[in-house]
CSV table of C-alpha atoms in Angstrom, one decimal:
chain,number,residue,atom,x,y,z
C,1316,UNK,CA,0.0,0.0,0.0
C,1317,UNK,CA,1.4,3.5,-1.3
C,1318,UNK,CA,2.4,5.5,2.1
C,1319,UNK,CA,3.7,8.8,3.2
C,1320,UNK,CA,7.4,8.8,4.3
C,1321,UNK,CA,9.1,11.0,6.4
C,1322,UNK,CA,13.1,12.3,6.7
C,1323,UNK,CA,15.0,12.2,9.0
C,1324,UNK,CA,12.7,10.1,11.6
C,1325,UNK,CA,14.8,12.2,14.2
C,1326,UNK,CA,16.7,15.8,13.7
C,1327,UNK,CA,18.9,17.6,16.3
C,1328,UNK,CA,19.7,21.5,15.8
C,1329,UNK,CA,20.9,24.1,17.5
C,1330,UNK,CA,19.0,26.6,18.2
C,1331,UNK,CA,19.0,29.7,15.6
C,1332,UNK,CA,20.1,26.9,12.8
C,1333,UNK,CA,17.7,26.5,9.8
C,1334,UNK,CA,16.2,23.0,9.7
C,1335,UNK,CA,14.4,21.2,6.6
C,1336,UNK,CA,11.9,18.6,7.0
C,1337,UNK,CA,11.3,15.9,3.9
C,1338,UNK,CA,8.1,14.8,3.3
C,1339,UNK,CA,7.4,12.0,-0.1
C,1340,UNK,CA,3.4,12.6,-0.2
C,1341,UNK,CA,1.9,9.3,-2.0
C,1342,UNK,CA,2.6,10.2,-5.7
C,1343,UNK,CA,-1.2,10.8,-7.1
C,1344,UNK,CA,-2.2,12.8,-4.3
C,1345,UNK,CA,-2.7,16.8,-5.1
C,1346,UNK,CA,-3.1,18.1,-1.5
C,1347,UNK,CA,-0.2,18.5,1.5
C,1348,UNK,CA,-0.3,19.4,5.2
C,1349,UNK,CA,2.1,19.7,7.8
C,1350,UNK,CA,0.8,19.5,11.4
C,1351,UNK,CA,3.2,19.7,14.2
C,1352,UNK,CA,2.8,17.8,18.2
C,1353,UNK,CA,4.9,19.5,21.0
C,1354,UNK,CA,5.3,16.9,23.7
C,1355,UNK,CA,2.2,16.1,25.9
C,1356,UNK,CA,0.3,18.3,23.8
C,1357,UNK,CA,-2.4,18.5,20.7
C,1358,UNK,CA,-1.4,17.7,17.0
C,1359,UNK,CA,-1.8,21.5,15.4
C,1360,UNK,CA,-2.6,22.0,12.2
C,1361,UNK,CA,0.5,24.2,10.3
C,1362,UNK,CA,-0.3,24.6,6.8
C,1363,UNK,CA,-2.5,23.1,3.7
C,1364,UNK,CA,-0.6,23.2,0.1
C,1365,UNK,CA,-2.2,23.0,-3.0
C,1366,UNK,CA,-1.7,23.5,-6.6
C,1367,UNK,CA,2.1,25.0,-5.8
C,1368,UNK,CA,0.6,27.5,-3.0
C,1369,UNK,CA,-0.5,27.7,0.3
C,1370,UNK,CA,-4.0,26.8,0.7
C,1371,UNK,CA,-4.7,27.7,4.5
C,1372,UNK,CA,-2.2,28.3,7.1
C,1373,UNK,CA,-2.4,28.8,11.1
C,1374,UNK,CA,-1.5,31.4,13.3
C,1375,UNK,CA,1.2,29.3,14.5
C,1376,UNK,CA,2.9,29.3,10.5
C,1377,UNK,CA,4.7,32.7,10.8
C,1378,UNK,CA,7.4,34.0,8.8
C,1379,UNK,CA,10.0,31.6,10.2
C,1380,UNK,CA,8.9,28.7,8.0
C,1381,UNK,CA,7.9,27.7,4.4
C,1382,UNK,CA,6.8,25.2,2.6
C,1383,UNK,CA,8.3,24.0,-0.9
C,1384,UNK,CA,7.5,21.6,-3.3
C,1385,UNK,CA,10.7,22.0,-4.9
C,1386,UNK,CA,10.0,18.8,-7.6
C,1387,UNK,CA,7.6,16.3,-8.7
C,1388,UNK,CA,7.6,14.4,-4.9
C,1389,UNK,CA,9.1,16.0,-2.3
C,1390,UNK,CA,7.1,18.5,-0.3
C,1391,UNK,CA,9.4,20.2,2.2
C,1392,UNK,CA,8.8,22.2,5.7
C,1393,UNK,CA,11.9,24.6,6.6
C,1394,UNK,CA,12.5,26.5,9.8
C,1395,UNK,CA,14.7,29.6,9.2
C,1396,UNK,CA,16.2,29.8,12.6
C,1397,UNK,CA,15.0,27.2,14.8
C,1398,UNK,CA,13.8,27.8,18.6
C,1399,UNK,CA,13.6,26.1,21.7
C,1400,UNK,CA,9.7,25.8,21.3
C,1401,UNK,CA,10.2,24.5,18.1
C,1402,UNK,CA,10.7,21.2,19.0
C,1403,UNK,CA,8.3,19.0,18.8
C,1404,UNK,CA,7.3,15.8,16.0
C,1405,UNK,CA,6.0,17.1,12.9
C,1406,UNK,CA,3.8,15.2,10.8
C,1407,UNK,CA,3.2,15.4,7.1
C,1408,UNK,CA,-0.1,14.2,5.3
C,1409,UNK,CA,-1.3,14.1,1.8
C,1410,UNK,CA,-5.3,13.3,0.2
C,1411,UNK,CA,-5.9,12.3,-3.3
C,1412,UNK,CA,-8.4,14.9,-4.2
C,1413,UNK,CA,-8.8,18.3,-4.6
C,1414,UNK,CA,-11.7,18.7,-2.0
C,1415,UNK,CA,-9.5,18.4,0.7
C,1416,UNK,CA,-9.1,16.6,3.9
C,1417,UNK,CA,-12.6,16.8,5.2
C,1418,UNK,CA,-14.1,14.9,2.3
C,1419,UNK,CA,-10.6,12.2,1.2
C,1420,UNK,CA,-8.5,10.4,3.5
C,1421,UNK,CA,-5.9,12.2,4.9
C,1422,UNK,CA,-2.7,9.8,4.8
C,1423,UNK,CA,0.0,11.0,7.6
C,1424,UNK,CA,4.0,9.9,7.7
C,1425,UNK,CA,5.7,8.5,10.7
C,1426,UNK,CA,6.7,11.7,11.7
C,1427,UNK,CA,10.3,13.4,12.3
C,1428,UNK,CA,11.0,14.4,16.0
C,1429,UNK,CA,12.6,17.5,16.0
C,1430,UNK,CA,15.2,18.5,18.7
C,1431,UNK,CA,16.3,22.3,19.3
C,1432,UNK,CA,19.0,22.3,22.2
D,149,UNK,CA,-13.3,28.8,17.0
D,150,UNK,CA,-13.6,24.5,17.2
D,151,UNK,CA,-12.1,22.6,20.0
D,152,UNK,CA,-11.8,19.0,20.7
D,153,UNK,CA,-11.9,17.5,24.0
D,154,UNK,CA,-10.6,14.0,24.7
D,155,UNK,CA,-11.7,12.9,28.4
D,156,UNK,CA,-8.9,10.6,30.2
D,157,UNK,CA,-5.5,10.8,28.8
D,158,UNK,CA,-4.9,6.9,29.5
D,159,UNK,CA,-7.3,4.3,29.5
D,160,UNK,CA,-6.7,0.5,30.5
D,161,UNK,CA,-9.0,-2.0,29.5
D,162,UNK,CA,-8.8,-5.7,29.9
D,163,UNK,CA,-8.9,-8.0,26.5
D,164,UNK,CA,-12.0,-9.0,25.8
D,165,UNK,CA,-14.1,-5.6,27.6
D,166,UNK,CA,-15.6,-2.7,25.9
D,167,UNK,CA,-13.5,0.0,24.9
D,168,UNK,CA,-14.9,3.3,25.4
D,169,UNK,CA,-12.9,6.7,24.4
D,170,UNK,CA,-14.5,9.7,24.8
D,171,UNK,CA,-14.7,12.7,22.4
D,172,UNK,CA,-16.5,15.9,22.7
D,173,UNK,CA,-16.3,18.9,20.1
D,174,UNK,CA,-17.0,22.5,20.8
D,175,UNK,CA,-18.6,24.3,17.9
D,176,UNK,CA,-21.8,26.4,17.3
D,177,UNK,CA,-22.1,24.4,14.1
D,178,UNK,CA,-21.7,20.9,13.9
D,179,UNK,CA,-18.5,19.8,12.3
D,180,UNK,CA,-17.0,17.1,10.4
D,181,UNK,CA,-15.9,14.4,13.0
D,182,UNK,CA,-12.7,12.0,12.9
D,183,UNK,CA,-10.7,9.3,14.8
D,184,UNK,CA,-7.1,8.4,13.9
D,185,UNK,CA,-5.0,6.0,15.8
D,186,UNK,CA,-1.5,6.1,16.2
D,187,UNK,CA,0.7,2.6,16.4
D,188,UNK,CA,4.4,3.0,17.6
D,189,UNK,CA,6.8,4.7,15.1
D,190,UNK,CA,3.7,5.4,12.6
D,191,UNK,CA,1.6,7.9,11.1
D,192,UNK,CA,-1.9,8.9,12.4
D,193,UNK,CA,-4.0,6.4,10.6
D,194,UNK,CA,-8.2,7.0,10.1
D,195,UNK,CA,-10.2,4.9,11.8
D,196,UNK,CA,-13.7,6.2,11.3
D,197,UNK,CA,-15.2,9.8,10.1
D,198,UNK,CA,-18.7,11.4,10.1
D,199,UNK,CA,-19.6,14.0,7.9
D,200,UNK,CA,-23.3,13.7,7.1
D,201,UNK,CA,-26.0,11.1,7.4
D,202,UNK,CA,-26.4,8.0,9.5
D,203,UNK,CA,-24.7,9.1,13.1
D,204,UNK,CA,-23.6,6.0,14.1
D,205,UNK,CA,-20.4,5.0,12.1
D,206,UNK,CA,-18.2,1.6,11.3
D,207,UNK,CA,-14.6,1.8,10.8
D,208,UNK,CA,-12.1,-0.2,10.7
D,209,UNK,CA,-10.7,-2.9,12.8
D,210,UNK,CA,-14.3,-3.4,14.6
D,211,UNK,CA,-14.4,0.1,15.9
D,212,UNK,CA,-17.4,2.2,15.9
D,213,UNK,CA,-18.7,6.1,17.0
D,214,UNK,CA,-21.9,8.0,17.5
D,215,UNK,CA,-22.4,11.4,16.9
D,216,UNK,CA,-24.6,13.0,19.2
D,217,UNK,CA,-25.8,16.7,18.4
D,218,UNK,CA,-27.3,16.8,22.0
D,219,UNK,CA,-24.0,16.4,23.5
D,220,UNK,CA,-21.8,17.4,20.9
D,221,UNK,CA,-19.9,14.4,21.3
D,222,UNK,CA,-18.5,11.2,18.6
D,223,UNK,CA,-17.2,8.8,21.2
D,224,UNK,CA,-15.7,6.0,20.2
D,225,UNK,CA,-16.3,1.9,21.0
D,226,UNK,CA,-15.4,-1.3,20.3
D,227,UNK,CA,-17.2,-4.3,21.8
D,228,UNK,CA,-14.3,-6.3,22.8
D,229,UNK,CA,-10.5,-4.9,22.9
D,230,UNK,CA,-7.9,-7.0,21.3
D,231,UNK,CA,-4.1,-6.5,22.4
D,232,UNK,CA,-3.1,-5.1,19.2
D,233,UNK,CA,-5.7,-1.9,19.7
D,234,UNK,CA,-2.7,-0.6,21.9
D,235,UNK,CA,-2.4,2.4,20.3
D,236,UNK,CA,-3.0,6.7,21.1
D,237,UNK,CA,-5.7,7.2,19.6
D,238,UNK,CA,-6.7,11.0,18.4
D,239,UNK,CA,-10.4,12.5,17.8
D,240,UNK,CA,-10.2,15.4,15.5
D,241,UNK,CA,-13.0,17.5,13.7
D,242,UNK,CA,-12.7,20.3,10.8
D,243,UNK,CA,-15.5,22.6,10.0
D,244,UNK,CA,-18.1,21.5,7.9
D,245,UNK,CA,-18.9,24.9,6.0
D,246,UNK,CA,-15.4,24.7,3.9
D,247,UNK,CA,-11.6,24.8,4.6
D,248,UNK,CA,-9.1,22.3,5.6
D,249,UNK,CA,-7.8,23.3,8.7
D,250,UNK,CA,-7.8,20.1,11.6
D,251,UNK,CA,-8.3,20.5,15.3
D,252,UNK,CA,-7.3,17.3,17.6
D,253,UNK,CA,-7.5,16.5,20.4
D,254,UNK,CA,-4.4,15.8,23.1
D,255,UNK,CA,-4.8,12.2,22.4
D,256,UNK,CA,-5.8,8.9,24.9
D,257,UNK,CA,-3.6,6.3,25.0
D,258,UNK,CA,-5.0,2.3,24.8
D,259,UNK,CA,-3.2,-0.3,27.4
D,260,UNK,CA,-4.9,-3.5,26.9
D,261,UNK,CA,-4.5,-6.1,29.8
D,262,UNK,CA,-4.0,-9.6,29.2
């Protein structure tokens, strides 16, 4: 079964270093997310991605990161200069159509835990 | 704004009993409702969702949730745990007038006994 895969499973920075985050969304699939999970706390919602742009993005998606889909399968998350309250696992999921994740399947990655020391 | 509320972060059950997780949604409109489970080292994987018609909903591996306007709640149940639903599982909703934005909840993590 076709699944969304995640690198590195585990990244260390120091703080103030600009991290990226890999994400292979299953290949047929038109929509992207990113959600985030600090420790102990709620998955968040970060950003939707369609169609080469940003689709919806929250509060918590400021001008310290971007998303890229810089060819035909990767779909990338990059924090310019990391914080302490950064870490936490991010999670990337993809849905086959263009309605969205309310109405398709959202499939999610493993996950990459993020460290900032 | 939407908000999810998942009642007992850990839950034990023995194999064989009922499994009950509780999930209640704050909205002033009702919203589109999901569970996802989480194994070890994986992804967030859908169990069940309800978007419109019959409230009661099957999913997979035996599980099953209700939504309830009244209570504004989509708990979810399965008649008789098996060790492998070990798992955190996660109720999340998204609004049902448009958009794609997600709201879970902090997640209740499955022990099953032996």
């Amino acid at each position: 079964e076709p699944e969304v895969t995640q690198t590195p499973s585990h990244q260390v920075t120091q703080m103030g270093q600009e991290v990226i985050l890999r994400c292979v969304p299953i290949s047929n699939h038109l929509y992207f997310y990113w959600y985030r999970q600090i420790l102990g706390q709620k998955v968040e919602f970060l950003v939707s991605f369609y169609n080469n742009e940003i689709s919806e993005k929250s509060e918590i998606f400021d001008d310290q990161f971007s998303v890229e889909r810089p060819d035909g399968s990767n779909f990338t998350l990059k924090i310019r200069s990391t914080k302490l309250e950064d870490s936490a696992m991010y999670f990337c999921a993809s849905t086959a159509g263009v309605a969205g994740a309310a109405t398709d399947t959202q499939y999610f990655g493993p996950g990459t835990r993020l460290t900032v020391l | 704004a939407q908000s999810v509320t998942q009642l007992g972060s850990h839950v034990s059950v023995s194999e064989g009993a009922l499994v009950l997780l509780r999930c209640n949604y704050s909205s002033s409109v009702p919203p589109y409702l999901f569970w996802y489970v989480q194994y070890p080292n994986q992804g967030l994987q859908l169990l069940l969702k309800y978007t419109t018609g019959a409230t009661l909903v099957k999913g997979i591996n035996g599980f099953e949730a209700e939504f309830k306007k009244s209570e504004t709640s989509f708990h979810l149940t399965k008649p008789s745990a098996h060790m492998s639903d070990a798992a955190e599982y996660f109720c999340a909703v998204t609004p049902s007038w448009g958009g794609n934005q997600f709201y879970f909840g902090t997640g209740t993590s499955l022990t099953v006994i032996p």
